mmCIF file of C-alpha atoms in Angstrom:
data_model
loop_
_atom_site.group_PDB
_atom_site.id
_atom_site.type_symbol
_atom_site.label_atom_id
_atom_site.label_comp_id
_atom_site.label_asym_id
_atom_site.label_seq_id
_atom_site.Cartn_x
_atom_site.Cartn_y
_atom_site.Cartn_z
ATOM 1 C CA MET A 5 0.094 0.092 -0.308
ATOM 2 C CA SER A 6 1.181 3.282 -0.967
ATOM 3 C CA ILE A 7 1.919 6.388 1.807
ATOM 4 C CA ASP A 8 -0.996 8.172 0.302
ATOM 5 C CA LYS A 9 -3.328 5.262 0.438
ATOM 6 C CA PHE A 10 -2.022 4.648 4.039
ATOM 7 C CA SER A 11 -2.534 7.857 5.322
ATOM 8 C CA PHE A 12 -5.923 8.319 3.924
ATOM 9 C CA ASN A 13 -7.289 5.085 5.385
ATOM 10 C CA LEU A 14 -5.535 6.234 8.549
ATOM 11 C CA PHE A 15 -7.418 9.518 8.524
ATOM 12 C CA LEU A 16 -10.916 7.708 7.507
ATOM 13 C CA GLY A 17 -10.578 5.261 10.471
ATOM 14 C CA LEU A 18 -9.600 7.707 13.112
ATOM 15 C CA LEU A 19 -12.388 9.956 11.942
ATOM 16 C CA PHE A 20 -14.972 7.325 12.352
ATOM 17 C CA SER A 21 -13.770 6.108 15.804
ATOM 18 C CA GLY A 22 -13.313 9.811 16.941
ATOM 19 C CA SER A 23 -17.099 9.562 18.345
ATOM 20 C CA LEU A 24 -16.131 6.614 20.840
ATOM 21 C CA ALA A 25 -12.440 8.587 22.109
ATOM 22 C CA TYR A 26 -14.010 12.170 23.235
ATOM 23 C CA GLY A 27 -15.399 12.313 26.397
ATOM 24 C CA GLN A 28 -12.647 10.134 27.952
ATOM 25 C CA ALA A 29 -9.916 12.501 30.118
ATOM 26 C CA ALA A 30 -8.797 12.227 33.494
ATOM 27 C CA ARG A 31 -11.103 13.026 36.478
ATOM 28 C CA SER A 32 -10.025 16.958 37.707
ATOM 29 C CA PRO A 33 -11.840 19.149 40.086
ATOM 30 C CA PHE A 34 -11.087 22.435 38.118
ATOM 31 C CA SER A 35 -13.341 21.042 35.177
ATOM 32 C CA SER A 36 -16.413 21.321 37.554
ATOM 33 C CA TYR A 37 -16.755 25.558 36.558
ATOM 34 C CA GLY A 38 -18.909 26.698 33.642
ATOM 35 C CA LEU A 39 -18.668 24.082 30.447
ATOM 36 C CA GLY A 40 -15.364 22.544 31.711
ATOM 37 C CA GLU A 41 -12.088 22.819 31.238
ATOM 38 C CA GLN A 42 -11.125 24.330 27.772
ATOM 39 C CA TYR A 43 -9.015 22.742 26.002
ATOM 40 C CA GLY A 44 -7.611 24.959 23.692
ATOM 41 C CA THR A 45 -6.765 24.990 19.711
ATOM 42 C CA ALA A 46 -3.226 23.854 19.506
ATOM 43 C CA LEU A 47 -2.352 20.799 18.040
ATOM 44 C CA THR A 48 1.151 18.709 18.985
ATOM 45 C CA GLN A 49 3.850 20.697 17.371
ATOM 46 C CA SER A 50 2.125 23.939 19.009
ATOM 47 C CA MET A 51 2.035 22.263 22.426
ATOM 48 C CA GLY A 52 6.053 21.006 22.225
ATOM 49 C CA MET A 53 6.579 24.675 22.084
ATOM 50 C CA GLY A 54 4.537 25.728 25.183
ATOM 51 C CA GLY A 55 1.171 26.290 23.145
ATOM 52 C CA VAL A 56 2.490 29.172 21.335
ATOM 53 C CA GLY A 57 1.259 29.575 17.629
ATOM 54 C CA PHE A 58 -0.653 32.709 16.891
ATOM 55 C CA SER A 59 2.060 34.768 14.824
ATOM 56 C CA ASN A 60 4.266 31.475 14.013
ATOM 57 C CA PRO A 61 3.876 30.104 10.415
ATOM 58 C CA GLN A 62 4.247 26.674 9.889
ATOM 59 C CA PHE A 63 4.705 25.244 6.515
ATOM 60 C CA MET A 64 5.019 21.410 7.081
ATOM 61 C CA SER A 65 1.850 20.870 9.265
ATOM 62 C CA VAL A 66 -1.434 23.103 10.028
ATOM 63 C CA ASN A 67 -1.178 25.953 12.118
ATOM 64 C CA ASN A 68 -4.739 25.587 13.841
ATOM 65 C CA GLN A 69 -4.262 28.523 15.949
ATOM 66 C CA ASN A 70 -4.276 31.762 13.611
ATOM 67 C CA PRO A 71 -6.202 30.668 10.455
ATOM 68 C CA ALA A 72 -4.720 33.901 8.947
ATOM 69 C CA LEU A 73 -1.372 31.818 8.465
ATOM 70 C CA LEU A 74 -3.370 28.922 6.780
ATOM 71 C CA VAL A 75 -1.589 30.098 3.387
ATOM 72 C CA TYR A 76 1.701 29.065 4.633
ATOM 73 C CA ASN A 77 0.312 25.395 3.903
ATOM 74 C CA ARG A 78 0.749 24.793 -0.040
ATOM 75 C CA LEU A 79 0.410 20.918 0.275
ATOM 76 C CA THR A 80 -2.552 18.973 1.435
ATOM 77 C CA VAL A 81 -2.222 18.169 4.860
ATOM 78 C CA PHE A 82 -3.827 15.495 7.205
ATOM 79 C CA GLN A 83 -3.579 15.503 10.699
ATOM 80 C CA ALA A 84 -4.547 13.470 13.824
ATOM 81 C CA GLY A 85 -3.560 13.259 17.520
ATOM 82 C CA LEU A 86 -3.940 11.560 20.441
ATOM 83 C CA ILE A 87 -3.502 12.548 24.295
ATOM 84 C CA GLY A 88 -2.774 10.545 27.422
ATOM 85 C CA GLU A 89 -2.830 12.268 30.962
ATOM 86 C CA GLN A 90 -2.262 11.673 34.633
ATOM 87 C CA ARG A 91 -3.526 13.664 37.122
ATOM 88 C CA THR A 92 -2.925 13.540 40.755
ATOM 89 C CA GLN A 93 -5.053 16.024 43.142
ATOM 90 C CA THR A 94 -3.631 16.846 46.671
ATOM 91 C CA SER A 95 -5.923 18.015 49.649
ATOM 92 C CA ASP A 96 -4.995 18.506 53.211
ATOM 93 C CA THR A 97 -5.956 14.669 53.952
ATOM 94 C CA LEU A 98 -6.625 13.385 50.552
ATOM 95 C CA THR A 99 -4.835 12.276 47.396
ATOM 96 C CA GLU A 100 -6.312 10.686 44.275
ATOM 97 C CA LYS A 101 -4.874 9.769 41.095
ATOM 98 C CA SER A 102 -6.609 9.199 37.736
ATOM 99 C CA GLY A 103 -5.752 8.971 34.021
ATOM 100 C CA ASN A 104 -6.889 8.262 30.597
ATOM 101 C CA GLY A 105 -6.732 9.379 27.117
ATOM 102 C CA ASN A 106 -8.681 10.482 23.635
ATOM 103 C CA LEU A 107 -8.593 11.596 21.182
ATOM 104 C CA ASN A 108 -7.231 15.327 20.039
ATOM 105 C CA TYR A 109 -7.815 16.473 16.888
ATOM 106 C CA LEU A 110 -8.153 15.577 13.343
ATOM 107 C CA ILE A 111 -7.689 17.861 11.324
ATOM 108 C CA MET A 112 -7.237 18.615 7.119
ATOM 109 C CA SER A 113 -6.179 21.324 5.222
ATOM 110 C CA PHE A 114 -5.561 21.881 1.146
ATOM 111 C CA PRO A 115 -4.762 25.066 -0.891
ATOM 112 C CA VAL A 116 -7.403 26.213 -2.996
ATOM 113 C CA LYS A 117 -5.063 28.769 -4.721
ATOM 114 C CA SER A 118 -1.551 28.114 -3.599
ATOM 115 C CA GLY A 119 0.162 30.706 -2.127
ATOM 116 C CA TRP A 120 -3.339 32.951 -1.883
ATOM 117 C CA TRP A 121 -5.790 30.987 -0.232
ATOM 118 C CA THR A 122 -5.626 27.703 1.865
ATOM 119 C CA THR A 123 -9.112 26.430 3.511
ATOM 120 C CA SER A 124 -9.169 23.700 6.551
ATOM 121 C CA LEU A 125 -11.696 21.619 8.223
ATOM 122 C CA GLY A 126 -10.872 20.007 11.698
ATOM 123 C CA LEU A 127 -12.743 18.094 14.816
ATOM 124 C CA MET A 128 -11.236 18.404 18.334
ATOM 125 C CA PRO A 129 -13.195 18.585 21.805
ATOM 126 C CA TYR A 130 -13.939 22.573 22.664
ATOM 127 C CA SER A 131 -14.574 21.515 26.642
ATOM 128 C CA ARG A 132 -14.598 18.751 29.048
ATOM 129 C CA LEU A 133 -16.109 18.026 32.495
ATOM 130 C CA ASN A 134 -14.737 15.198 34.500
ATOM 131 C CA TYR A 135 -15.250 15.749 38.470
ATOM 132 C CA ARG A 136 -16.575 14.001 41.238
ATOM 133 C CA LEU A 137 -16.650 15.701 44.500
ATOM 134 C CA ASN A 138 -17.316 13.911 47.938
ATOM 135 C CA TYR A 139 -18.289 15.662 51.293
ATOM 136 C CA PHE A 140 -20.647 15.229 54.316
ATOM 137 C CA VAL A 141 -23.610 17.881 55.266
ATOM 138 C CA PRO A 142 -25.139 17.960 59.136
ATOM 139 C CA VAL A 143 -28.760 17.604 59.248
ATOM 140 C CA ALA A 144 -30.432 20.054 60.914
ATOM 141 C CA GLY A 145 -31.689 19.116 64.327
ATOM 142 C CA THR A 146 -29.464 16.309 64.921
ATOM 143 C CA VAL A 147 -26.381 15.393 66.861
ATOM 144 C CA SER A 148 -24.653 12.566 64.381
ATOM 145 C CA ASP A 149 -26.755 12.554 61.526
ATOM 146 C CA LYS A 150 -25.243 13.253 58.252
ATOM 147 C CA VAL A 151 -25.978 13.702 54.103
ATOM 148 C CA ASP A 152 -23.502 11.974 52.104
ATOM 149 C CA VAL A 153 -22.841 14.402 49.031
ATOM 150 C CA ILE A 154 -21.894 13.561 45.646
ATOM 151 C CA GLU A 155 -21.573 15.858 42.829
ATOM 152 C CA GLU A 156 -20.646 14.145 39.329
ATOM 153 C CA GLY A 157 -19.896 15.846 35.734
ATOM 154 C CA THR A 158 -19.001 14.319 32.557
ATOM 155 C CA GLY A 159 -19.166 15.122 28.939
ATOM 156 C CA GLY A 160 -18.765 18.504 27.553
ATOM 157 C CA VAL A 161 -18.429 20.451 24.073
ATOM 158 C CA ASN A 162 -16.863 19.431 21.284
ATOM 159 C CA GLN A 163 -16.215 21.806 17.732
ATOM 160 C CA PHE A 164 -15.986 21.235 14.174
ATOM 161 C CA TYR A 165 -14.730 23.815 12.007
ATOM 162 C CA TRP A 166 -14.242 25.612 8.513
ATOM 163 C CA SER A 167 -11.025 28.004 8.447
ATOM 164 C CA ASN A 168 -9.637 30.054 5.605
ATOM 165 C CA GLY A 169 -6.496 32.002 5.210
ATOM 166 C CA VAL A 170 -6.071 34.392 2.251
ATOM 167 C CA SER A 171 -3.128 36.548 1.277
ATOM 168 C CA ILE A 172 -3.558 39.821 0.614
ATOM 169 C CA ASN A 173 0.190 40.782 -0.069
ATOM 170 C CA LYS A 174 3.343 39.041 0.724
ATOM 171 C CA ASP A 175 3.749 40.761 3.997
ATOM 172 C CA ILE A 176 -0.432 40.572 5.048
ATOM 173 C CA SER A 177 -2.667 37.686 5.608
ATOM 174 C CA VAL A 178 -6.185 37.655 7.201
ATOM 175 C CA GLY A 179 -8.130 34.432 7.810
ATOM 176 C CA LEU A 180 -11.798 33.413 9.585
ATOM 177 C CA LYS A 181 -12.654 30.718 11.525
ATOM 178 C CA ILE A 182 -16.334 29.061 11.972
ATOM 179 C CA ALA A 183 -16.828 26.654 14.563
ATOM 180 C CA TYR A 184 -19.934 24.621 14.885
ATOM 181 C CA LEU A 185 -19.764 23.959 18.959
ATOM 182 C CA PHE A 186 -22.143 20.873 19.820
ATOM 183 C CA SER A 187 -22.692 18.162 22.514
ATOM 184 C CA SER A 188 -23.524 18.004 25.841
ATOM 185 C CA ALA A 189 -22.700 18.222 29.497
ATOM 186 C CA GLU A 190 -24.037 15.998 32.213
ATOM 187 C CA ASN A 191 -24.329 16.722 36.452
ATOM 188 C CA ILE A 192 -25.092 14.292 38.933
ATOM 189 C CA TYR A 193 -26.143 15.501 42.210
ATOM 190 C CA SER A 194 -26.523 12.440 44.968
ATOM 191 C CA ASN A 195 -28.196 12.823 48.783
ATOM 192 C CA LEU A 196 -27.553 9.350 50.915
ATOM 193 C CA LEU A 197 -28.799 9.237 54.208
ATOM 194 C CA THR A 198 -26.204 6.295 55.675
ATOM 195 C CA THR A 199 -27.796 6.388 59.318
ATOM 196 C CA THR A 200 -31.467 4.940 57.915
ATOM 197 C CA VAL A 201 -31.788 1.216 57.852
ATOM 198 C CA VAL A 202 -32.394 0.984 54.527
ATOM 199 C CA PRO A 203 -30.517 3.877 52.916
ATOM 200 C CA ILE A 204 -32.369 5.863 50.050
ATOM 201 C CA SER A 205 -30.266 8.142 47.332
ATOM 202 C CA ALA A 206 -31.970 10.899 45.809
ATOM 203 C CA LYS A 207 -30.494 11.610 42.784
ATOM 204 C CA ILE A 208 -30.674 14.985 40.393
ATOM 205 C CA ILE A 209 -29.721 14.537 36.655
ATOM 206 C CA ASP A 210 -29.313 17.965 35.146
ATOM 207 C CA ARG A 211 -28.145 17.474 31.153
ATOM 208 C CA THR A 212 -27.323 20.526 29.022
ATOM 209 C CA PHE A 213 -27.160 20.389 25.136
ATOM 210 C CA ILE A 214 -25.301 22.922 23.534
ATOM 211 C CA SER A 215 -25.340 23.775 20.086
ATOM 212 C CA ASP A 216 -24.412 27.239 17.788
ATOM 213 C CA PHE A 217 -21.773 28.959 16.167
ATOM 214 C CA GLN A 218 -18.576 30.985 17.087
ATOM 215 C CA PHE A 219 -16.668 33.417 14.900
ATOM 216 C CA SER A 220 -13.339 33.931 15.051
ATOM 217 C CA PRO A 221 -11.146 36.560 12.675
ATOM 218 C CA ALA A 222 -7.816 36.444 12.548
ATOM 219 C CA LEU A 223 -4.980 38.866 11.024
ATOM 220 C CA SER A 224 -1.008 37.896 10.573
ATOM 221 C CA ILE A 225 2.159 40.392 9.683
ATOM 222 C CA HIS A 226 5.450 39.112 8.292
ATOM 223 C CA LEU A 227 7.828 41.664 8.050
ATOM 224 C CA ASP A 228 12.053 40.484 7.112
ATOM 225 C CA SER A 229 14.417 41.636 9.610
ATOM 226 C CA LEU A 230 16.457 44.673 8.797
ATOM 227 C CA THR A 231 19.350 42.845 9.952
ATOM 228 C CA SER A 232 18.903 39.526 7.362
ATOM 229 C CA LYS A 233 17.075 38.366 4.781
ATOM 230 C CA ASN A 234 16.826 35.196 5.992
ATOM 231 C CA HIS A 235 15.241 36.379 9.492
ATOM 232 C CA ARG A 236 11.787 37.370 9.802
ATOM 233 C CA LEU A 237 9.713 39.260 12.072
ATOM 234 C CA ASN A 238 6.080 37.630 12.632
ATOM 235 C CA ILE A 239 2.888 38.841 14.618
ATOM 236 C CA GLY A 240 -0.502 37.685 14.511
ATOM 237 C CA ILE A 241 -3.833 38.704 16.114
ATOM 238 C CA VAL A 242 -6.941 36.306 16.653
ATOM 239 C CA TYR A 243 -10.537 36.945 18.287
ATOM 240 C CA ASP A 244 -13.018 34.979 19.342
ATOM 241 C CA PHE A 245 -16.419 36.622 19.444
ATOM 242 C CA LYS A 246 -18.387 36.606 22.273
ATOM 243 C CA THR A 247 -21.083 33.925 21.467
ATOM 244 C CA ASN A 248 -24.769 33.439 22.673
ATOM 245 C CA LEU A 249 -25.322 29.562 22.610
ATOM 246 C CA ASP A 250 -28.494 28.216 22.288
ATOM 247 C CA ALA A 251 -29.291 25.362 24.798
ATOM 248 C CA LYS A 252 -31.361 22.783 25.984
ATOM 249 C CA PHE A 253 -31.773 22.067 29.845
ATOM 250 C CA ASN A 254 -33.300 18.804 31.250
ATOM 251 C CA ARG A 255 -33.798 17.654 34.881
ATOM 252 C CA ARG A 256 -34.868 14.152 35.711
ATOM 253 C CA ILE A 257 -35.031 13.214 39.740
ATOM 254 C CA GLU A 258 -34.298 9.740 40.660
ATOM 255 C CA ARG A 259 -34.752 7.727 43.918
ATOM 256 C CA TRP A 260 -32.783 4.798 44.603
ATOM 257 C CA ASN A 261 -32.192 1.997 47.247
ATOM 258 C CA PRO A 262 -28.759 -0.030 47.303
ATOM 259 C CA VAL A 263 -30.563 -2.264 44.997
ATOM 260 C CA ALA A 264 -32.185 -0.666 41.997
ATOM 261 C CA MET A 265 -33.939 2.629 41.470
ATOM 262 C CA LEU A 266 -37.391 2.991 42.862
ATOM 263 C CA ASP A 267 -38.889 5.751 41.117
ATOM 264 C CA SER A 268 -37.892 8.720 38.682
ATOM 265 C CA ALA A 269 -39.890 11.975 37.214
ATOM 266 C CA THR A 270 -38.554 14.050 34.359
ATOM 267 C CA VAL A 271 -39.329 17.869 35.894
ATOM 268 C CA ILE A 272 -37.810 19.493 32.961
ATOM 269 C CA HIS A 273 -37.895 18.729 29.136
ATOM 270 C CA ASN A 274 -36.122 20.657 26.612
ATOM 271 C CA GLN A 275 -36.522 24.442 28.330
ATOM 272 C CA PRO A 276 -34.711 26.261 25.973
ATOM 273 C CA GLY A 277 -32.000 28.891 27.322
ATOM 274 C CA ILE A 278 -28.815 30.636 26.352
ATOM 275 C CA VAL A 279 -25.307 30.344 27.643
ATOM 276 C CA THR A 280 -22.795 33.510 27.119
ATOM 277 C CA VAL A 281 -19.311 33.203 26.398
ATOM 278 C CA PRO A 282 -17.136 35.990 26.578
ATOM 279 C CA GLY A 283 -14.749 36.790 24.144
ATOM 280 C CA ASN A 284 -11.339 36.363 23.693
ATOM 281 C CA LEU A 285 -8.613 38.104 22.318
ATOM 282 C CA MET A 286 -5.226 35.978 21.324
ATOM 283 C CA PHE A 287 -1.907 37.800 20.066
ATOM 284 C CA GLY A 288 1.799 36.483 19.622
ATOM 285 C CA ILE A 289 5.108 37.812 18.359
ATOM 286 C CA SER A 290 7.733 35.469 16.897
ATOM 287 C CA PHE A 291 11.108 35.693 15.220
ATOM 288 C CA SER A 292 12.260 33.070 12.834
ATOM 289 C CA LYS A 293 15.302 32.214 10.672
ATOM 290 C CA TYR A 294 14.760 30.817 7.233
ATOM 291 C CA PRO A 295 14.751 28.164 5.677
ATOM 292 C CA TYR A 296 12.939 25.862 8.183
ATOM 293 C CA LYS A 297 15.622 26.735 10.894
ATOM 294 C CA TRP A 298 14.520 28.288 14.036
ATOM 295 C CA THR A 299 11.551 30.112 15.834
ATOM 296 C CA ALA A 300 11.446 31.920 19.110
ATOM 297 C CA ALA A 301 7.652 32.897 20.082
ATOM 298 C CA VAL A 302 5.618 34.549 22.764
ATOM 299 C CA ASP A 303 2.062 34.638 22.699
ATOM 300 C CA GLY A 304 -0.588 35.918 25.109
ATOM 301 C CA SER A 305 -4.620 35.712 25.485
ATOM 302 C CA PHE A 306 -7.079 37.819 27.520
ATOM 303 C CA SER A 307 -10.949 36.639 28.205
ATOM 304 C CA ASP A 308 -12.967 39.133 30.200
ATOM 305 C CA TYR A 309 -15.023 36.523 32.182
ATOM 306 C CA SER A 310 -17.487 39.030 34.078
ATOM 307 C CA LEU A 311 -19.183 38.875 30.961
ATOM 308 C CA TYR A 312 -20.143 35.239 31.305
ATOM 309 C CA ARG A 313 -23.829 33.589 31.952
ATOM 310 C CA ASP A 314 -24.990 30.197 32.282
ATOM 311 C CA LEU A 315 -28.711 28.967 31.767
ATOM 312 C CA GLU A 316 -29.976 30.921 34.741
ATOM 313 C CA GLY A 317 -28.346 33.776 34.158
ATOM 314 C CA LYS A 318 -25.514 33.662 36.864
ATOM 315 C CA ASN A 319 -21.780 33.949 36.743
ATOM 316 C CA PRO A 320 -19.731 31.641 38.655
ATOM 317 C CA TYR A 321 -16.544 33.152 37.969
ATOM 318 C CA LYS A 322 -14.659 35.880 39.962
ATOM 319 C CA SER A 323 -11.688 36.926 37.553
ATOM 320 C CA ASN A 324 -10.564 37.131 34.537
ATOM 321 C CA ASN A 325 -8.775 34.324 32.367
ATOM 322 C CA TRP A 326 -5.243 35.270 31.200
ATOM 323 C CA LYS A 327 -2.509 33.238 29.759
ATOM 324 C CA VAL A 328 1.282 34.054 28.547
ATOM 325 C CA ALA A 329 3.696 31.197 27.030
ATOM 326 C CA GLY A 330 6.950 31.148 25.450
ATOM 327 C CA GLY A 331 8.591 28.468 23.069
ATOM 328 C CA PHE A 332 11.280 27.533 20.695
ATOM 329 C CA GLU A 333 12.137 25.098 17.989
ATOM 330 C CA ILE A 334 14.882 24.154 15.944
ATOM 331 C CA THR A 335 15.626 22.207 12.909
ATOM 332 C CA PRO A 336 19.582 21.702 12.434
ATOM 333 C CA ASP A 337 19.294 20.607 8.720
ATOM 334 C CA ARG A 338 16.221 19.626 7.586
ATOM 335 C CA ASN A 339 17.970 18.457 4.329
ATOM 336 C CA SER A 340 20.601 16.457 5.564
ATOM 337 C CA LEU A 341 20.749 13.151 4.062
ATOM 338 C CA GLY A 342 23.212 11.223 6.339
ATOM 339 C CA GLN A 343 22.362 12.266 9.804
ATOM 340 C CA TYR A 344 18.520 11.585 10.503
ATOM 341 C CA LEU A 345 18.838 13.254 14.048
ATOM 342 C CA LYS A 346 19.807 16.770 12.050
ATOM 343 C CA ARG A 347 16.141 16.372 10.440
ATOM 344 C CA VAL A 348 14.137 16.136 13.554
ATOM 345 C CA THR A 349 12.617 19.311 14.672
ATOM 346 C CA TYR A 350 13.035 20.215 18.600
ATOM 347 C CA ARG A 351 10.911 22.005 20.539
ATOM 348 C CA THR A 352 10.172 23.360 24.028
ATOM 349 C CA GLY A 353 8.601 25.954 25.914
ATOM 350 C CA VAL A 354 6.701 27.166 29.102
ATOM 351 C CA SER A 355 3.222 28.654 29.839
ATOM 352 C CA LEU A 356 1.352 30.279 32.881
ATOM 353 C CA GLU A 357 -2.299 30.563 32.746
ATOM 354 C CA ASN A 358 -4.839 32.367 35.255
ATOM 355 C CA TYR A 359 -8.128 30.561 35.268
ATOM 356 C CA PRO A 360 -11.415 32.438 36.035
ATOM 357 C CA PHE A 361 -12.693 31.164 39.242
ATOM 358 C CA LEU A 362 -11.551 30.921 42.784
ATOM 359 C CA ALA A 363 -10.556 28.207 45.265
ATOM 360 C CA ASN A 364 -10.424 28.930 48.816
ATOM 361 C CA GLY A 365 -10.533 32.826 47.981
ATOM 362 C CA ASN A 366 -7.425 32.713 45.761
ATOM 363 C CA MET A 367 -6.938 32.818 42.129
ATOM 364 C CA VAL A 368 -5.675 29.526 40.575
ATOM 365 C CA ARG A 369 -3.202 29.453 38.094
ATOM 366 C CA ASP A 370 -1.081 26.967 35.812
ATOM 367 C CA PHE A 371 2.042 26.674 35.318
ATOM 368 C CA GLY A 372 3.441 24.157 32.428
ATOM 369 C CA ILE A 373 7.045 23.010 31.053
ATOM 370 C CA THR A 374 7.026 21.584 27.497
ATOM 371 C CA PHE A 375 9.195 19.245 25.487
ATOM 372 C CA GLY A 376 8.722 18.409 21.949
ATOM 373 C CA LEU A 377 9.786 16.584 18.966
ATOM 374 C CA SER A 378 8.576 15.973 15.111
ATOM 375 C CA LEU A 379 10.514 12.646 13.747
ATOM 376 C CA PRO A 380 10.323 12.476 9.740
ATOM 377 C CA VAL A 381 9.276 9.349 8.194
ATOM 378 C CA THR A 382 9.205 10.382 4.568
ATOM 379 C CA ARG A 383 10.018 13.557 2.747
ATOM 380 C CA ILE A 384 7.296 15.863 4.208
ATOM 381 C CA SER A 385 5.790 13.963 6.702
ATOM 382 C CA THR A 386 6.650 13.417 10.254
ATOM 383 C CA LEU A 387 5.175 11.598 13.697
ATOM 384 C CA ASP A 388 4.824 14.513 16.623
ATOM 385 C CA LEU A 389 5.254 14.137 19.945
ATOM 386 C CA ALA A 390 5.026 16.645 22.882
ATOM 387 C CA LEU A 391 4.842 16.375 26.705
ATOM 388 C CA LYS A 392 3.933 18.854 29.387
ATOM 389 C CA VAL A 393 4.771 18.591 33.070
ATOM 390 C CA GLY A 394 2.757 21.181 35.462
ATOM 391 C CA LYS A 395 0.879 21.839 38.099
ATOM 392 C CA LYS A 396 -2.600 23.770 38.619
ATOM 393 C CA GLY A 397 -3.094 25.521 42.110
ATOM 394 C CA ASP A 398 -1.511 25.926 45.273
ATOM 395 C CA LEU A 399 -2.114 23.625 48.333
ATOM 396 C CA ASN A 400 -1.124 26.823 50.273
ATOM 397 C CA LEU A 401 -3.194 29.293 48.674
ATOM 398 C CA ASN A 402 -6.263 27.010 47.014
ATOM 399 C CA THR A 403 -6.306 24.402 49.940
ATOM 400 C CA ILE A 404 -6.191 21.923 46.490
ATOM 401 C CA GLU A 405 -3.774 21.450 44.141
ATOM 402 C CA GLU A 406 -3.523 19.039 40.773
ATOM 403 C CA ASN A 407 0.077 17.418 39.316
ATOM 404 C CA TYR A 408 -0.129 16.398 35.662
ATOM 405 C CA LEU A 409 1.500 15.049 33.221
ATOM 406 C CA LYS A 410 0.124 15.037 29.541
ATOM 407 C CA LEU A 411 1.644 13.069 26.481
ATOM 408 C CA TYR A 412 0.755 14.509 23.016
ATOM 409 C CA PHE A 413 1.175 11.983 20.089
ATOM 410 C CA GLY A 414 0.183 13.111 16.493
ATOM 411 C CA ILE A 415 0.565 12.046 13.057
ATOM 412 C CA THR A 416 1.304 14.409 10.025
ATOM 413 C CA PHE A 417 0.485 13.262 6.479
ATOM 414 C CA ASN A 418 1.222 15.926 3.379
ATOM 415 C CA ASP A 419 0.584 15.116 0.003
ATOM 416 C CA GLN A 420 0.150 17.396 -2.941
ATOM 417 C CA TRP A 421 -3.188 17.612 -4.884
ATOM 418 C CA PHE A 422 -4.693 19.039 -7.657
ATOM 419 C CA ILE A 423 -1.562 18.948 -10.040
ATOM 420 C CA LYS A 424 -1.896 19.500 -14.042
ATOM 421 C CA ARG A 425 -0.431 16.959 -15.762
ATOM 422 C CA ARG A 426 1.930 17.760 -18.661
ATOM 423 C CA PHE A 427 1.958 14.340 -19.815
ATOM 424 C CA ASP A 428 -0.437 11.745 -20.697
#
């Protein structure tokens, strides 16, 4: 089988298995807010650089963070990625570990008019809920009776999107991403009175279905350095517009004994509502040496979460969301014939993110360090790896912290389509 047929069949196989893989993620109490923990749009190559990518063009893979940079993709590109993660949450008294893996993205891009207009289609998660909180509440008017309370959340939101990048001139390009957000989230609240002869559990099951569009315009500016023709300064800006997501809300009440469900009732069915997601401003600057030598980049983003509203018009957030990241990549000699390691791309980066919610009255921050590799498998295709090690929250400030390790694996296939035949 040729590499072209193999890559196409593998892409289709991952596409059809994608619905099975989504929803599997390591458990985290920090995913209990709003729509859950957001994934971002960085692919494996960008994750190896700390998640940066709003300004730096990528010729042999898709820059999924800034649609304006798609014009640099002059080949047809198929990309698929997986993520595996291990998380350890620690409080004053308990430690809990969890781990899992899931499909991270499926991407395809191809030039409509090479060097002027490139389009891209993709499927990836937007946010995920996966948490379980267990605590006891005393029963009023009693001395020792307590209610065992369990809060659980699963599901999340996926996005299917269409991105386009168009070159205005040799230095400026613009882009637009249209994302369709869909899927559902489930929250379960269980109360168990353990002091009764036969324990009875009451459950409230809330399901929220999301479906709507989000629009993201983008700009990219490239300037040749004054010091050398082989250096280039890149500037990129992307803005996710504030979005009112159409939602349907369902609530079901169930009563259980230790063996089976006793009775149930649906009290709310497909109640329409709106979830307001604030806009997000993302920007970056990078400095590169061409052709295909090295790139250093710095990114930042800011989102005003005072504008967030849930289905009840409430805002659970108490702060703004911002992130800064820096990364570096180098390819010693992409054209080396005798030394394979010189054709490998090496990456590293750091990131710091401030989440919009509070824990124990203090802000929650995430610091991570990343490393990455792109291993050539053919002249224009690669196997991509990235590792992120980080900590979310602080035990002293937030009474809980999460240490995590995330391993990203990606496959990038490049091919050339729509070639006019000179000879039949």
